[in-house]
Amino acid sequence: MLKDRTLEDDYRQWKDSHPLHERDWKFTTLSGQPVAPLYTPLDLEPNEYTKEIGFPGEFPFTRGIYPSMYRGRLWTMRQFAGFGTAADTNRRFHYLLDNGMTGLSVAFDNPTLMGFDSDDPRSLGEVGRTGVAIDSLADMETLFHGIPLDRVSTSMTINAPAAVLLAMYVAVGEKQGVPSEKLTGTLQNDILKEYIAQKEWIYPPKAAVELVVDTIEYTMRHMPKYNPVSISGYHIREAGSTATQELAFTIADGMTYAEAAMARGLDVDAFAPRLSYFWNSHIDFFEEIGKFRAARRIWARLMKEKFGARDPRSWLMRFHTQTAGVSLTAQQPENNIVRTALEALAAVLGGTQSLHTNSMDEVLALPTEKAVEIALRTQQIIAYETEVVNTVDPLGGSYFVEAMTDRMEAGANDYFRRIEEIGGVLAGIDQGFFQREIAEAAFQYQAELERKEKIMVGVNDFVSDAPADIPILKIDPEVEREQIRRVRELKATRDNERVRATLEALTGAADRGENVMSYVLEAVRAYATVQEISDAMKAVLGTYREPAFV
Amino acid sequence: MAQQGRYRILMAKAGLDGHDRGVKVVSRALRDAGMEVIYTGLHQTPEQVVRAAIDEDVDAVGLSLLSGAHMTIFPRILDLLRQEGGGDILLFGGGTIPEDDVLTLKQMGVAELFTPGASTVDIVDWVRAHVGRPTEASAGR
Amino acid sequence: MATETPAGELVDRLLAGNRRAAGQVISRIEDESPDVESIMRGIFPHTGNAYVVGITGPPGAGKSTVVDELIRVIRASGKRIGVVAVDPNSPFSGGAILGDRIRMMRHSSDTGVFIRSMGARGHLGGLALAARNTILVLDAMGFEVVLVETVGVGQSELEIAGTADTVALVVAPGMGDGVQAIKAGIMEIADIFVVNKADHPQANKTVADIRDLLRMEIAPRAWTPPIVKTVAIRNEGLEDLWIRTRQHRQYLERSGELENRRKLRLEAEILEIADRRLREQVLEPSTETEEFQQLLDRVVHRETDPYAVADRIVPRPGLGGV
């Protein structure tokens, strides 16, 4: 105590004897939080180290979930890819694996994300545009052709129809002779953030959460090495939220899944170790690092104290990170390489388990092979050249970083209280709470840009008239015609009696409130399409309609 | 006594992409500039967008598209507007649209396209400059 | 700039069913364009056929979803429907985001449905007049049912609801001010109460609260308003709401109340038109004379009184004709 008081006095004396000579500038984080000129031990809690920071691999995991972190194993370099037909994406996968990528990550096109087949009129113009078009198991077989599923882990960015794509992955494994117990990878399967931010939905939220629990239950029993949900803040941030909102809303979603699974009678220690997270790494370096460190600590405390998990593996927040798509600019796109590198470095210093680095041209179109390669090389440079991986949590103990971490946690706890007051996440979605908070934050940030209180190089300052001169990947309109031809041919040649029977059985199971996974798998094996399977469940679960909040 | 006409703008998302950050930010900016904005929500078909534009008798339709389907959806909406007698309703838009597609779409009759980084001030100014209505009641149509 | 389409031509086209013309006519009504009177005169002979249903209630009760579902139910019977969604929300800038339509967008691909959003704008002649004329346009277009959605607050809102043949008041349980909000004057004009979000644990309490309020009413009602429970987002209870609406209509028709109400409304409308003309042509010009200004000064100095001056503009009964 005596020592602290002395420091306080010293600090005051320092402050008084050095009048501020500051630029006329609002010193705030990207999320608009004020930043002080200097951080000292005075900004930390008493006993900060033992109570809040601790050691890596130990509760509350602020410094990392593993004792040796990157000295033991580097993060997985996992580049999200998908475009055109399954064959097009399969070629890109082989290219990336040949270049040292260590995990696959599938991007699906909009029709697949919304549960529409390529030949549905609503899919017009969108087939294979922003991801790969998958209509049936036949496409999935092509997508993973020549890729041994017992040796490569695959992440799939799919939500509303996640159960269907999971079943397809299991069925491809079967065809390759790989039992589901050996499959590794991650299903995004975070439907709550769809209603909050990403807006690719099929069923109403409550039924959709139960469907998520079906997949949790199924993987618990049959796919012990597979992560059934990747609770995602990424899209919440991309939709314009602040860092604190990303942190709070996402963990609130995570709690909702945990509560739903426990309500079904599942033991928290049986499923919690398989839950993982997915964060955005934006351009404010220290704010992001504070967010990652706070996220681990909040989750560990919640799982241990609120959910009563006893297995330390349940307390660990494992997470994937992607650099911020919204931070990229169409102007002077080469600058995006630099932005991505800084964001990737923040993710690594924040202790991520896997990482996707955006390509410089993603703001313009799908990435070209060259741009994807630079993005992957960026990760390799951080991993193998910068030497930042040599010690665990190198920024731990920085007064600023610890203060930022504490502030993030406090901000998230405030939101948790508000969410509880309005009746939880589902009620919040229904009332538009999250949607409005995000729209407001996005609007505020846009206003700051226009007042030039925040600068984006090449956009509102340091503008150049030279046109962007980088190659663009275009999807041939022939892709859509080819995919439509493919799905129509499939529908004409498969055993349609078997399809009908499996779909009927699925509708029946949904109606009885059974876990639908094994029925979905049967329908997938019969080559029923994504839309047919989704429709069979829609008949019971209903269709979501957006309560729009502007 | 005639009241001055007011800008009436339909803001729409067509197709399946769910990115509504931009369309919401622009809608709010147009509102704050004193305009009436009719927002039609996500995942609309071109037919629904055009029917709404006709019934609501808007001066312009602002279409946000980040799905890569711009070369399909913009021309379809232009066609439908003309078929329904709304060829004089301006169609503008925004999204991730490559430069050469921007040129092609403008040649087809899309009045303006805003790409990432455009400021809401620019968009509001553009609408004020190009939508003919508000100088006198119901003028220009 | 293109020349304006003549009013007569627009009316002919809208009567022939042209939606573009209908949309443009409604804009002229909203803009209070000088040709509104001639437009309305052209339309009037073709009106009087639509059944007008007001859907009103506090924000957040789920009115738009109720309207959306009601459209579905009514369309199943083959009837064509016009919708006027009034959203009086205007911030200081005078601009507005009209979002009620979002919940009804699925009907935008149905030619049997016409949806028009209307903001407050600060209509000089009143929002109610614009809404009423818009209903007439849809009526003349041949829409058999016109639904008018309003937030049940404020005088002009009450006036709009008063234009309807049947008024359904939508409330939701657990809103805190749910039943409180009813008390603000709209209770009396509600013909049907709708408790939406009826899967809420407090739904039955809300129903009981409404019953209590009805029991406490002093003036007896010839028609006892039914209370309908709906869960609009799950498509529940809307058929019932439509049945009750039709029952109310039958009651109005059988009792002669429908004709009576419509007659009273037309009378009020004639008076309103005459009133506006009187104000514009007689009252307001009479204040612009020098003589009036001198008289006004004398009133200010208490040399004469307001009644004596008014006598000079409109003579007191018994003092002879105007």
PDB file of N, CA, C and O in Angstrom, chain C residues 23-49:
ATOM      1  N   GLY C  23     -49.807   4.800 -57.838  1.00  0.00           N
ATOM      2  CA  GLY C  23     -48.684   5.236 -56.996  1.00  0.00           C
ATOM      3  C   GLY C  23     -48.449   6.730 -57.147  1.00  0.00           C
ATOM      4  O   GLY C  23     -48.230   7.439 -56.160  1.00  0.00           O
ATOM      5  N   GLN C  24     -48.532   7.217 -58.381  1.00  0.00           N
ATOM      6  CA  GLN C  24     -48.278   8.643 -58.624  1.00  0.00           C
ATOM      7  C   GLN C  24     -49.393   9.529 -58.065  1.00  0.00           C
ATOM      8  O   GLN C  24     -49.130  10.613 -57.538  1.00  0.00           O
ATOM      9  N   VAL C  25     -50.614   9.036 -58.168  1.00  0.00           N
ATOM     10  CA  VAL C  25     -51.728   9.808 -57.612  1.00  0.00           C
ATOM     11  C   VAL C  25     -51.567   9.941 -56.097  1.00  0.00           C
ATOM     12  O   VAL C  25     -51.759  11.018 -55.530  1.00  0.00           O
ATOM     13  N   ILE C  26     -51.173   8.845 -55.468  1.00  0.00           N
ATOM     14  CA  ILE C  26     -50.991   8.908 -54.007  1.00  0.00           C
ATOM     15  C   ILE C  26     -49.885   9.903 -53.649  1.00  0.00           C
ATOM     16  O   ILE C  26     -49.994  10.651 -52.681  1.00  0.00           O
ATOM     17  N   SER C  27     -48.846   9.950 -54.481  1.00  0.00           N
ATOM     18  CA  SER C  27     -47.787  10.936 -54.225  1.00  0.00           C
ATOM     19  C   SER C  27     -48.342  12.356 -54.306  1.00  0.00           C
ATOM     20  O   SER C  27     -47.989  13.222 -53.503  1.00  0.00           O
ATOM     21  N   ARG C  28     -49.222  12.599 -55.284  1.00  0.00           N
ATOM     22  CA  ARG C  28     -49.787  13.961 -55.390  1.00  0.00           C
ATOM     23  C   ARG C  28     -50.646  14.277 -54.173  1.00  0.00           C
ATOM     24  O   ARG C  28     -50.668  15.411 -53.696  1.00  0.00           O
ATOM     25  N   ILE C  29     -51.341  13.260 -53.686  1.00  0.00           N
ATOM     26  CA  ILE C  29     -52.122  13.461 -52.461  1.00  0.00           C
ATOM     27  C   ILE C  29     -51.184  13.816 -51.318  1.00  0.00           C
ATOM     28  O   ILE C  29     -51.420  14.777 -50.575  1.00  0.00           O
ATOM     29  N   GLU C  30     -50.097  13.067 -51.216  1.00  0.00           N
ATOM     30  CA  GLU C  30     -49.149  13.315 -50.119  1.00  0.00           C
ATOM     31  C   GLU C  30     -48.475  14.677 -50.253  1.00  0.00           C
ATOM     32  O   GLU C  30     -48.171  15.323 -49.260  1.00  0.00           O
ATOM     33  N   ASP C  31     -48.207  15.048 -51.498  1.00  0.00           N
ATOM     34  CA  ASP C  31     -47.539  16.335 -51.724  1.00  0.00           C
ATOM     35  C   ASP C  31     -48.513  17.510 -51.629  1.00  0.00           C
ATOM     36  O   ASP C  31     -48.102  18.657 -51.742  1.00  0.00           O
ATOM     37  N   GLU C  32     -49.794  17.207 -51.482  1.00  0.00           N
ATOM     38  CA  GLU C  32     -50.844  18.224 -51.468  1.00  0.00           C
ATOM     39  C   GLU C  32     -50.759  19.096 -52.712  1.00  0.00           C
ATOM     40  O   GLU C  32     -50.788  20.322 -52.657  1.00  0.00           O
ATOM     41  N   SER C  33     -50.654  18.421 -53.809  1.00  0.00           N
ATOM     42  CA  SER C  33     -50.557  19.083 -55.105  1.00  0.00           C
ATOM     43  C   SER C  33     -51.887  19.781 -55.416  1.00  0.00           C
ATOM     44  O   SER C  33     -52.939  19.353 -54.943  1.00  0.00           O
ATOM     45  N   PRO C  34     -51.851  20.881 -56.187  1.00  0.00           N
ATOM     46  CA  PRO C  34     -53.091  21.648 -56.425  1.00  0.00           C
ATOM     47  C   PRO C  34     -54.179  20.835 -57.119  1.00  0.00           C
ATOM     48  O   PRO C  34     -55.354  21.171 -57.017  1.00  0.00           O
ATOM     49  N   ASP C  35     -53.782  19.774 -57.838  1.00  0.00           N
ATOM     50  CA  ASP C  35     -54.820  19.044 -58.580  1.00  0.00           C
ATOM     51  C   ASP C  35     -55.467  17.907 -57.770  1.00  0.00           C
ATOM     52  O   ASP C  35     -56.225  17.124 -58.307  1.00  0.00           O
ATOM     53  N   VAL C  36     -55.180  17.857 -56.464  1.00  0.00           N
ATOM     54  CA  VAL C  36     -55.767  16.778 -55.649  1.00  0.00           C
ATOM     55  C   VAL C  36     -57.294  16.820 -55.712  1.00  0.00           C
ATOM     56  O   VAL C  36     -57.950  15.791 -55.853  1.00  0.00           O
ATOM     57  N   GLU C  37     -57.838  18.030 -55.651  1.00  0.00           N
ATOM     58  CA  GLU C  37     -59.296  18.134 -55.633  1.00  0.00           C
ATOM     59  C   GLU C  37     -59.909  17.534 -56.899  1.00  0.00           C
ATOM     60  O   GLU C  37     -60.847  16.743 -56.835  1.00  0.00           O
ATOM     61  N   SER C  38     -59.331  17.884 -58.057  1.00  0.00           N
ATOM     62  CA  SER C  38     -59.911  17.345 -59.289  1.00  0.00           C
ATOM     63  C   SER C  38     -59.674  15.841 -59.381  1.00  0.00           C
ATOM     64  O   SER C  38     -60.521  15.101 -59.885  1.00  0.00           O
ATOM     65  N   ILE C  39     -58.545  15.380 -58.865  1.00  0.00           N
ATOM     66  CA  ILE C  39     -58.289  13.932 -58.850  1.00  0.00           C
ATOM     67  C   ILE C  39     -59.341  13.235 -57.999  1.00  0.00           C
ATOM     68  O   ILE C  39     -59.974  12.264 -58.425  1.00  0.00           O
ATOM     69  N   MET C  40     -59.561  13.762 -56.801  1.00  0.00           N
ATOM     70  CA  MET C  40     -60.489  13.096 -55.893  1.00  0.00           C
ATOM     71  C   MET C  40     -61.908  13.120 -56.450  1.00  0.00           C
ATOM     72  O   MET C  40     -62.676  12.182 -56.262  1.00  0.00           O
ATOM     73  N   ARG C  41     -62.240  14.191 -57.152  1.00  0.00           N
ATOM     74  CA  ARG C  41     -63.584  14.239 -57.751  1.00  0.00           C
ATOM     75  C   ARG C  41     -63.724  13.194 -58.848  1.00  0.00           C
ATOM     76  O   ARG C  41     -64.784  12.612 -59.032  1.00  0.00           O
ATOM     77  N   GLY C  42     -62.639  12.983 -59.558  1.00  0.00           N
ATOM     78  CA  GLY C  42     -62.668  11.962 -60.611  1.00  0.00           C
ATOM     79  C   GLY C  42     -62.785  10.557 -60.040  1.00  0.00           C
ATOM     80  O   GLY C  42     -63.374   9.657 -60.647  1.00  0.00           O
ATOM     81  N   ILE C  43     -62.222  10.370 -58.863  1.00  0.00           N
ATOM     82  CA  ILE C  43     -62.186   9.041 -58.254  1.00  0.00           C
ATOM     83  C   ILE C  43     -63.473   8.719 -57.506  1.00  0.00           C
ATOM     84  O   ILE C  43     -63.952   7.591 -57.513  1.00  0.00           O
ATOM     85  N   PHE C  44     -64.025   9.743 -56.871  1.00  0.00           N
ATOM     86  CA  PHE C  44     -65.099   9.515 -55.906  1.00  0.00           C
ATOM     87  C   PHE C  44     -66.245   8.629 -56.396  1.00  0.00           C
ATOM     88  O   PHE C  44     -66.680   7.722 -55.671  1.00  0.00           O
ATOM     89  N   PRO C  45     -66.738   8.826 -57.636  1.00  0.00           N
ATOM     90  CA  PRO C  45     -67.866   7.989 -58.082  1.00  0.00           C
ATOM     91  C   PRO C  45     -67.543   6.500 -58.072  1.00  0.00           C
ATOM     92  O   PRO C  45     -68.442   5.674 -58.073  1.00  0.00           O
ATOM     93  N   HIS C  46     -66.248   6.155 -58.065  1.00  0.00           N
ATOM     94  CA  HIS C  46     -65.856   4.748 -58.153  1.00  0.00           C
ATOM     95  C   HIS C  46     -65.535   4.157 -56.793  1.00  0.00           C
ATOM     96  O   HIS C  46     -64.967   3.075 -56.696  1.00  0.00           O
ATOM     97  N   THR C  47     -65.834   4.894 -55.727  1.00  0.00           N
ATOM     98  CA  THR C  47     -65.478   4.411 -54.387  1.00  0.00           C
ATOM     99  C   THR C  47     -66.715   3.965 -53.625  1.00  0.00           C
ATOM    100  O   THR C  47     -67.828   4.054 -54.121  1.00  0.00           O
ATOM    101  N   GLY C  48     -66.479   3.483 -52.422  1.00  0.00           N
ATOM    102  CA  GLY C  48     -67.598   3.060 -51.576  1.00  0.00           C
ATOM    103  C   GLY C  48     -67.756   1.550 -51.567  1.00  0.00           C
ATOM    104  O   GLY C  48     -68.655   1.004 -50.954  1.00  0.00           O
ATOM    105  N   ASN C  49     -66.855   0.854 -52.247  1.00  0.00           N
ATOM    106  CA  ASN C  49     -66.989  -0.600 -52.327  1.00  0.00           C
ATOM    107  C   ASN C  49     -66.040  -1.337 -51.372  1.00  0.00           C
ATOM    108  O   ASN C  49     -66.288  -2.480 -51.018  1.00  0.00           O
TER     109      ASN C  49
END
